[in-house]
mmCIF file of C-alpha atoms and ligand atoms in Angstrom:
data_model
loop_
_atom_site.group_PDB
_atom_site.id
_atom_site.type_symbol
_atom_site.label_atom_id
_atom_site.label_comp_id
_atom_site.label_asym_id
_atom_site.label_seq_id
_atom_site.Cartn_x
_atom_site.Cartn_y
_atom_site.Cartn_z
ATOM 1 C CA MET A 98 0.000 0.000 0.000
ATOM 2 C CA LEU A 99 1.250 3.482 -0.886
ATOM 3 C CA ASN A 100 1.778 5.897 1.962
ATOM 4 C CA LEU A 101 0.478 9.412 1.304
ATOM 5 C CA THR A 102 0.511 10.519 4.941
ATOM 6 C CA GLY A 103 1.152 14.239 5.255
ATOM 7 C CA LYS A 104 0.069 15.090 1.706
ATOM 8 C CA VAL A 105 -2.797 17.521 1.133
ATOM 9 C CA ILE A 106 -4.530 16.866 -2.179
ATOM 10 C CA LEU A 107 -7.255 18.698 -4.094
ATOM 11 C CA VAL A 108 -9.389 16.430 -6.307
ATOM 12 C CA THR A 109 -11.689 18.346 -8.644
ATOM 13 C CA GLY A 110 -14.982 16.675 -9.468
ATOM 14 C CA GLY A 111 -14.320 14.512 -6.426
ATOM 15 C CA SER A 112 -17.894 13.781 -5.421
ATOM 16 C CA ARG A 113 -18.570 10.961 -7.890
ATOM 17 C CA GLY A 114 -17.125 8.672 -10.562
ATOM 18 C CA ILE A 115 -13.351 8.622 -11.020
ATOM 19 C CA GLY A 116 -13.009 11.607 -8.662
ATOM 20 C CA ALA A 117 -14.790 9.884 -5.769
ATOM 21 C CA ALA A 118 -12.805 6.668 -6.284
ATOM 22 C CA THR A 119 -9.630 8.768 -6.298
ATOM 23 C CA ALA A 120 -10.586 10.658 -3.130
ATOM 24 C CA ARG A 121 -11.264 7.318 -1.386
ATOM 25 C CA THR A 122 -7.953 5.797 -2.485
ATOM 26 C CA LEU A 123 -5.911 8.877 -1.567
ATOM 27 C CA ALA A 124 -7.554 9.216 1.848
ATOM 28 C CA GLY A 125 -7.154 5.469 2.399
ATOM 29 C CA ALA A 126 -3.411 5.890 1.790
ATOM 30 C CA GLY A 127 -3.215 8.606 4.440
ATOM 31 C CA ALA A 128 -3.668 11.837 2.458
ATOM 32 C CA GLN A 129 -5.922 14.699 3.456
ATOM 33 C CA VAL A 130 -8.296 15.363 0.591
ATOM 34 C CA ILE A 131 -10.291 18.349 -0.587
ATOM 35 C CA VAL A 132 -13.316 16.914 -2.378
ATOM 36 C CA HIS A 133 -14.340 19.526 -4.923
ATOM 37 C CA TYR A 134 -17.845 19.331 -6.392
ATOM 38 C CA GLY A 135 -19.709 21.254 -9.087
ATOM 39 C CA ARG A 136 -23.350 21.132 -8.039
ATOM 40 C CA ASN A 137 -23.951 18.163 -5.774
ATOM 41 C CA ALA A 138 -23.016 19.365 -2.289
ATOM 42 C CA ALA A 139 -24.933 16.526 -0.594
ATOM 43 C CA GLU A 140 -22.986 13.858 -2.510
ATOM 44 C CA ALA A 141 -19.670 15.528 -1.638
ATOM 45 C CA GLN A 142 -20.625 15.905 2.041
ATOM 46 C CA ALA A 143 -21.636 12.239 2.216
ATOM 47 C CA LEU A 144 -18.203 11.260 0.890
ATOM 48 C CA VAL A 145 -16.469 13.551 3.408
ATOM 49 C CA THR A 146 -18.473 11.940 6.216
ATOM 50 C CA GLU A 147 -17.426 8.511 4.920
ATOM 51 C CA LEU A 148 -13.733 9.521 4.766
ATOM 52 C CA GLY A 149 -13.786 11.366 8.108
ATOM 53 C CA HIS A 150 -13.793 15.101 8.750
ATOM 54 C CA ASP A 151 -10.137 15.058 9.867
ATOM 55 C CA ARG A 152 -9.227 13.531 6.490
ATOM 56 C CA ALA A 153 -11.486 15.356 4.040
ATOM 57 C CA VAL A 154 -13.409 18.527 3.363
ATOM 58 C CA ALA A 155 -15.871 19.460 0.595
ATOM 59 C CA LEU A 156 -15.598 22.628 -1.490
ATOM 60 C CA GLY A 157 -17.965 23.716 -4.264
ATOM 61 C CA ALA A 158 -17.168 25.700 -7.413
ATOM 62 C CA ASP A 159 -18.840 25.766 -10.815
ATOM 63 C CA LEU A 160 -15.910 25.458 -13.217
ATOM 64 C CA SER A 161 -18.076 26.370 -16.209
ATOM 65 C CA ARG A 162 -17.945 29.913 -14.786
ATOM 66 C CA PRO A 163 -14.781 31.723 -15.946
ATOM 67 C CA GLY A 164 -12.770 32.842 -12.933
ATOM 68 C CA ALA A 165 -14.089 30.138 -10.565
ATOM 69 C CA ALA A 166 -10.866 28.123 -10.466
ATOM 70 C CA ALA A 167 -8.563 30.563 -8.683
ATOM 71 C CA PRO A 168 -10.761 31.079 -5.584
ATOM 72 C CA LEU A 169 -11.284 27.292 -5.424
ATOM 73 C CA PHE A 170 -7.537 26.657 -5.357
ATOM 74 C CA ARG A 171 -6.955 29.316 -2.708
ATOM 75 C CA GLU A 172 -9.773 28.048 -0.478
ATOM 76 C CA ALA A 173 -8.449 24.503 -0.828
ATOM 77 C CA ALA A 174 -4.918 25.603 0.076
ATOM 78 C CA ALA A 175 -6.253 27.504 3.102
ATOM 79 C CA TRP A 176 -7.731 24.327 4.695
ATOM 80 C CA GLN A 177 -4.391 22.915 5.921
ATOM 81 C CA GLY A 178 -2.245 25.940 5.033
ATOM 82 C CA ARG A 179 -0.883 24.330 1.846
ATOM 83 C CA LEU A 180 -1.511 21.919 -1.003
ATOM 84 C CA ASP A 181 0.933 19.254 -2.183
ATOM 85 C CA VAL A 182 -0.950 17.727 -5.094
ATOM 86 C CA LEU A 183 -3.587 18.990 -7.521
ATOM 87 C CA VAL A 184 -5.676 16.332 -9.282
ATOM 88 C CA ASN A 185 -7.606 17.906 -12.161
ATOM 89 C CA ASN A 186 -10.370 15.381 -12.708
ATOM 90 C CA ALA A 187 -13.554 17.430 -13.271
ATOM 91 C CA GLY A 188 -14.780 17.198 -16.821
ATOM 92 C CA VAL A 189 -17.799 17.144 -19.102
ATOM 93 C CA ALA A 190 -18.585 15.219 -22.275
ATOM 94 C CA PRO A 191 -21.703 16.665 -23.902
ATOM 95 C CA SER A 192 -22.613 15.612 -27.418
ATOM 96 C CA VAL A 193 -22.760 17.787 -30.543
ATOM 97 C CA THR A 194 -22.155 17.173 -34.248
ATOM 98 C CA VAL A 195 -21.737 19.260 -37.402
ATOM 99 C CA ASP A 196 -25.416 18.508 -38.152
ATOM 100 C CA ASP A 197 -26.661 20.323 -35.022
ATOM 101 C CA PRO A 198 -27.585 24.047 -35.170
ATOM 102 C CA LEU A 199 -24.609 26.415 -35.043
ATOM 103 C CA ASP A 200 -25.607 27.878 -31.647
ATOM 104 C CA ALA A 201 -25.641 24.384 -30.076
ATOM 105 C CA TRP A 202 -22.255 23.626 -31.665
ATOM 106 C CA THR A 203 -20.762 26.933 -30.419
ATOM 107 C CA ALA A 204 -22.177 26.595 -26.892
ATOM 108 C CA THR A 205 -21.015 22.982 -26.553
ATOM 109 C CA TRP A 206 -17.470 23.764 -27.707
ATOM 110 C CA ALA A 207 -17.325 26.757 -25.329
ATOM 111 C CA GLN A 208 -18.636 24.809 -22.315
ATOM 112 C CA THR A 209 -16.383 21.821 -22.919
ATOM 113 C CA LEU A 210 -13.231 23.854 -23.439
ATOM 114 C CA GLN A 211 -14.051 26.009 -20.398
ATOM 115 C CA VAL A 212 -14.537 23.091 -17.966
ATOM 116 C CA ASN A 213 -12.069 20.572 -19.416
ATOM 117 C CA LEU A 214 -9.238 22.887 -20.427
ATOM 118 C CA VAL A 215 -9.480 26.553 -19.384
ATOM 119 C CA ALA A 216 -10.552 25.947 -15.759
ATOM 120 C CA LEU A 217 -7.962 23.164 -15.546
ATOM 121 C CA ALA A 218 -5.298 25.562 -16.867
ATOM 122 C CA ASP A 219 -6.403 28.224 -14.367
ATOM 123 C CA LEU A 220 -5.984 25.681 -11.549
ATOM 124 C CA CYS A 221 -2.560 24.695 -12.907
ATOM 125 C CA ARG A 222 -1.604 28.374 -12.957
ATOM 126 C CA GLU A 223 -2.525 28.762 -9.267
ATOM 127 C CA ALA A 224 -0.720 25.532 -8.444
ATOM 128 C CA ILE A 225 2.483 26.519 -10.244
ATOM 129 C CA VAL A 226 2.643 29.838 -8.410
ATOM 130 C CA ALA A 227 1.937 28.235 -5.016
ATOM 131 C CA PHE A 228 4.185 25.195 -5.584
ATOM 132 C CA ARG A 229 7.077 27.382 -6.756
ATOM 133 C CA ALA A 230 6.819 29.421 -3.544
ATOM 134 C CA GLN A 231 6.758 26.299 -1.302
ATOM 135 C CA GLY A 232 9.544 24.392 -3.057
ATOM 136 C CA GLY A 233 7.524 21.987 -5.194
ATOM 137 C CA GLY A 234 4.323 20.080 -5.790
ATOM 138 C CA THR A 235 2.590 17.686 -8.159
ATOM 139 C CA ILE A 236 -0.104 18.171 -10.793
ATOM 140 C CA ILE A 237 -2.019 15.179 -12.155
ATOM 141 C CA ASN A 238 -4.406 15.860 -15.030
ATOM 142 C CA VAL A 239 -7.107 13.426 -16.112
ATOM 143 C CA ALA A 240 -7.082 13.432 -19.905
ATOM 144 C CA SER A 241 -8.483 10.655 -22.110
ATOM 145 C CA ARG A 242 -7.605 8.091 -24.742
ATOM 146 C CA ALA A 243 -9.465 10.481 -27.068
ATOM 147 C CA ALA A 244 -6.558 12.949 -26.843
ATOM 148 C CA PHE A 245 -4.429 10.528 -28.889
ATOM 149 C CA ARG A 246 -6.877 8.327 -30.786
ATOM 150 C CA GLY A 247 -9.489 11.021 -31.503
ATOM 151 C CA ASP A 248 -13.168 10.488 -30.693
ATOM 152 C CA ASN A 249 -16.500 9.955 -32.463
ATOM 153 C CA PRO A 250 -18.017 12.765 -34.592
ATOM 154 C CA ASN A 251 -20.264 13.836 -31.667
ATOM 155 C CA ALA A 252 -17.260 14.329 -29.344
ATOM 156 C CA MET A 253 -14.623 16.122 -31.416
ATOM 157 C CA HIS A 254 -14.697 19.038 -28.933
ATOM 158 C CA TYR A 255 -14.089 16.565 -26.092
ATOM 159 C CA ALA A 256 -11.080 15.029 -27.838
ATOM 160 C CA ALA A 257 -9.718 18.489 -28.625
ATOM 161 C CA SER A 258 -10.070 19.584 -24.987
ATOM 162 C CA LYS A 259 -8.188 16.508 -23.791
ATOM 163 C CA GLY A 260 -5.478 16.979 -26.420
ATOM 164 C CA GLY A 261 -5.021 20.441 -24.943
ATOM 165 C CA VAL A 262 -4.700 18.918 -21.467
ATOM 166 C CA ILE A 263 -1.852 16.680 -22.669
ATOM 167 C CA ALA A 264 0.020 19.574 -24.309
ATOM 168 C CA LEU A 265 -0.420 21.708 -21.186
ATOM 169 C CA THR A 266 0.767 18.909 -18.884
ATOM 170 C CA ARG A 267 3.901 18.325 -20.949
ATOM 171 C CA SER A 268 4.651 22.053 -21.048
ATOM 172 C CA ILE A 269 4.366 22.337 -17.260
ATOM 173 C CA ALA A 270 6.648 19.338 -16.784
ATOM 174 C CA ARG A 271 9.281 20.805 -19.094
ATOM 175 C CA GLY A 272 9.017 24.355 -17.806
ATOM 176 C CA TYR A 273 8.803 23.857 -14.066
ATOM 177 C CA ALA A 274 10.818 20.735 -13.239
ATOM 178 C CA LYS A 275 13.561 23.119 -12.150
ATOM 179 C CA ASP A 276 11.145 24.331 -9.440
ATOM 180 C CA ASN A 277 10.477 20.748 -8.332
ATOM 181 C CA ILE A 278 6.999 20.874 -9.882
ATOM 182 C CA LEU A 279 5.987 17.538 -11.418
ATOM 183 C CA ALA A 280 3.180 17.143 -13.947
ATOM 184 C CA TYR A 281 1.558 13.935 -15.189
ATOM 185 C CA ALA A 282 -1.501 12.968 -17.183
ATOM 186 C CA VAL A 283 -3.602 9.832 -17.070
ATOM 187 C CA ALA A 284 -5.498 8.828 -20.205
ATOM 188 C CA PRO A 285 -8.328 6.365 -19.600
ATOM 189 C CA GLY A 286 -10.409 4.692 -22.263
ATOM 190 C CA TRP A 287 -13.993 3.901 -21.241
ATOM 191 C CA VAL A 288 -14.432 3.988 -17.462
ATOM 192 C CA ARG A 289 -17.636 2.762 -15.811
ATOM 193 C CA THR A 290 -19.042 6.027 -14.377
ATOM 194 C CA ASP A 291 -22.163 8.191 -14.742
ATOM 195 C CA MET A 292 -20.471 10.072 -17.609
ATOM 196 C CA ALA A 293 -20.141 6.903 -19.675
ATOM 197 C CA GLU A 294 -23.165 4.962 -18.387
ATOM 198 C CA GLY A 295 -25.651 5.656 -21.223
ATOM 199 C CA TYR A 296 -23.158 4.969 -24.010
ATOM 200 C CA LEU A 297 -21.817 1.852 -22.330
ATOM 201 C CA ARG A 298 -25.340 0.459 -21.950
ATOM 202 C CA GLU A 299 -26.229 1.061 -25.592
ATOM 203 C CA HIS A 300 -22.928 -0.154 -27.062
ATOM 204 C CA ALA A 301 -21.916 -2.857 -24.580
ATOM 205 C CA GLN A 302 -21.041 -5.576 -27.110
ATOM 206 C CA GLU A 303 -19.217 -3.336 -29.555
ATOM 207 C CA ILE A 304 -17.148 -1.800 -26.716
ATOM 208 C CA ALA A 305 -16.279 -5.193 -25.215
ATOM 209 C CA ARG A 306 -15.123 -6.354 -28.687
ATOM 210 C CA GLU A 307 -12.717 -3.440 -29.106
ATOM 211 C CA ILE A 308 -11.070 -3.953 -25.677
ATOM 212 C CA PRO A 309 -8.617 -6.886 -25.670
ATOM 213 C CA LEU A 310 -8.860 -7.087 -21.864
ATOM 214 C CA GLY A 311 -12.603 -7.583 -22.335
ATOM 215 C CA ASP A 312 -14.022 -4.890 -20.070
ATOM 216 C CA VAL A 313 -14.037 -1.146 -19.449
ATOM 217 C CA VAL A 314 -11.741 0.396 -16.822
ATOM 218 C CA PRO A 315 -12.906 0.299 -13.187
ATOM 219 C CA PRO A 316 -12.651 3.824 -11.654
ATOM 220 C CA GLU A 317 -10.516 2.326 -8.865
ATOM 221 C CA GLU A 318 -7.714 1.569 -11.355
ATOM 222 C CA VAL A 319 -7.552 5.217 -12.405
ATOM 223 C CA ALA A 320 -7.528 6.089 -8.695
ATOM 224 C CA ASN A 321 -4.630 3.692 -8.047
ATOM 225 C CA THR A 322 -2.658 5.261 -10.888
ATOM 226 C CA VAL A 323 -3.249 8.759 -9.540
ATOM 227 C CA ALA A 324 -2.183 7.634 -6.055
ATOM 228 C CA PHE A 325 1.036 6.169 -7.460
ATOM 229 C CA LEU A 326 1.843 9.403 -9.305
ATOM 230 C CA ALA A 327 0.998 11.454 -6.194
ATOM 231 C CA SER A 328 3.333 9.344 -4.064
ATOM 232 C CA GLY A 329 6.522 10.750 -5.559
ATOM 233 C CA LEU A 330 7.831 7.224 -6.181
ATOM 234 C CA ALA A 331 8.430 7.986 -9.877
ATOM 235 C CA ARG A 332 9.426 11.647 -9.972
ATOM 236 C CA HIS A 333 11.431 11.211 -13.162
ATOM 237 C CA MET A 334 8.302 10.160 -14.980
ATOM 238 C CA THR A 335 7.246 13.818 -14.997
ATOM 239 C CA GLY A 336 5.680 14.829 -18.315
ATOM 240 C CA ALA A 337 4.428 11.300 -18.973
ATOM 241 C CA THR A 338 0.901 10.156 -19.721
ATOM 242 C CA LEU A 339 -0.222 6.819 -18.298
ATOM 243 C CA ASP A 340 -2.764 4.978 -20.443
ATOM 244 C CA LEU A 341 -5.541 2.822 -18.958
ATOM 245 C CA ASN A 342 -7.592 1.268 -21.728
ATOM 246 C CA GLY A 343 -7.278 -2.526 -21.619
ATOM 247 C CA ALA A 344 -5.015 -2.367 -24.707
ATOM 248 C CA SER A 345 -7.833 -0.931 -26.839
ATOM 249 C CA TYR A 346 -5.440 1.786 -28.002
ATOM 250 C CA VAL A 347 -1.777 0.996 -27.554
ATOM 251 C CA ARG A 348 0.497 3.865 -28.588
HETATM 252 P P1 NAD B 25 -18.540 11.993 -13.964
HETATM 253 O O1 NAD B 25 -19.530 12.687 -14.840
HETATM 254 O O2 NAD B 25 -19.000 10.933 -13.052
HETATM 255 O O3 NAD B 25 -17.719 13.059 -13.112
HETATM 256 C C1 NAD B 25 -17.345 14.289 -13.623
HETATM 257 C C2 NAD B 25 -17.040 15.199 -12.466
HETATM 258 O O4 NAD B 25 -16.758 16.516 -12.988
HETATM 259 C C3 NAD B 25 -18.215 15.330 -11.510
HETATM 260 O O5 NAD B 25 -17.778 15.210 -10.184
HETATM 261 C C4 NAD B 25 -18.749 16.716 -11.781
HETATM 262 O O6 NAD B 25 -19.268 17.355 -10.623
HETATM 263 C C5 NAD B 25 -17.489 17.457 -12.254
HETATM 264 N N1 NAD B 25 -17.904 18.587 -13.076
HETATM 265 C C6 NAD B 25 -18.542 18.542 -14.276
HETATM 266 N N2 NAD B 25 -18.862 19.796 -14.660
HETATM 267 C C7 NAD B 25 -18.432 20.628 -13.684
HETATM 268 C C8 NAD B 25 -18.500 22.034 -13.488
HETATM 269 N N3 NAD B 25 -19.105 22.849 -14.373
HETATM 270 N N4 NAD B 25 -17.976 22.547 -12.363
HETATM 271 C C9 NAD B 25 -17.406 21.752 -11.452
HETATM 272 N N5 NAD B 25 -17.301 20.426 -11.573
HETATM 273 C C10 NAD B 25 -17.823 19.868 -12.682
HETATM 274 O O7 NAD B 25 -17.442 11.449 -14.973
HETATM 275 P P2 NAD B 25 -16.090 10.624 -14.768
HETATM 276 O O8 NAD B 25 -16.141 9.534 -15.741
HETATM 277 O O9 NAD B 25 -15.836 10.335 -13.342
HETATM 278 O O10 NAD B 25 -15.038 11.701 -15.329
HETATM 279 C C11 NAD B 25 -13.938 12.178 -14.590
HETATM 280 C C12 NAD B 25 -12.855 12.587 -15.570
HETATM 281 O O11 NAD B 25 -12.414 11.451 -16.299
HETATM 282 C C13 NAD B 25 -13.318 13.609 -16.614
HETATM 283 O O12 NAD B 25 -12.297 14.560 -16.832
HETATM 284 C C14 NAD B 25 -13.511 12.758 -17.844
HETATM 285 O O13 NAD B 25 -13.367 13.494 -19.038
HETATM 286 C C15 NAD B 25 -12.402 11.731 -17.671
HETATM 287 N N6 NAD B 25 -12.592 10.504 -18.433
HETATM 288 C C16 NAD B 25 -13.706 9.738 -18.253
HETATM 289 C C17 NAD B 25 -13.851 8.584 -19.010
HETATM 290 C C18 NAD B 25 -15.065 7.691 -18.883
HETATM 291 O O14 NAD B 25 -15.257 6.805 -19.719
HETATM 292 N N7 NAD B 25 -15.888 7.818 -17.853
HETATM 293 C C19 NAD B 25 -12.872 8.232 -19.942
HETATM 294 C C20 NAD B 25 -11.738 9.035 -20.083
HETATM 295 C C21 NAD B 25 -11.619 10.175 -19.323
#
């Protein structure tokens, strides 16, 4: 078992799905976790109660609102007086195609880039400034297989947002290693969460066929990967992206 005792970690979108699994794993390994949520305060509070109030706290912020990320980071850092690790997990995957009306296309691109990329970049900006001042820190960004493989025609904006996350992560790793700031990405294929639920139900057989391991990724495996990266056991891996996709897309 990894030991994350003494580390204070912000997990965005931590109230459900991959974020909740990650918060559980990190807290289970000894970290103190800020469980960020978008809208569902009750869900986040229930998770904090489960993890223990000495080990976790819930903080809300709507990341579709420009400017929401910076106050979130500062509030999170104020809880224990510092942050050691930022896990950017919050994300959206709405559907739109070239056949939809232009206003739907424009709004969907704007919302997806704002939540998945711009808010994430704003949080990275806060983290870099704070980590530089305290002598280091770790950023772990949840990207997607779509960043490399591309996605279906109704999710081109999603793939583009995640491609941006990869480029940003690599740039941070290159630019701030000298300040002891480490940056990693994880790139899951299908993970069994609310985000994927509808699609997975409708396309179960086709998805199983395209995954050599035979099943989609359990959220706990993404959580384990994040915990490993947060541990500092592989510092020289900074800049890397770890794939979790059952060999459905081997690069
Ligand atoms: P999910 O829908 O269960 O969770 C998404 C989280 O993001 C939620 O906690 C939600 O509150 C938060 N969020 C969404 N919009 C927000 C907003 N405006 N403000 C604040 N928070 C907001 O989905 P998930 O599958 O757990 O996704 C987590 C991450 O993993 C996302 O970045 C997603 O793109 C990525 N991912 C998921 C899959 C998959 O198949 N489920 C695959 C690859 C990558």
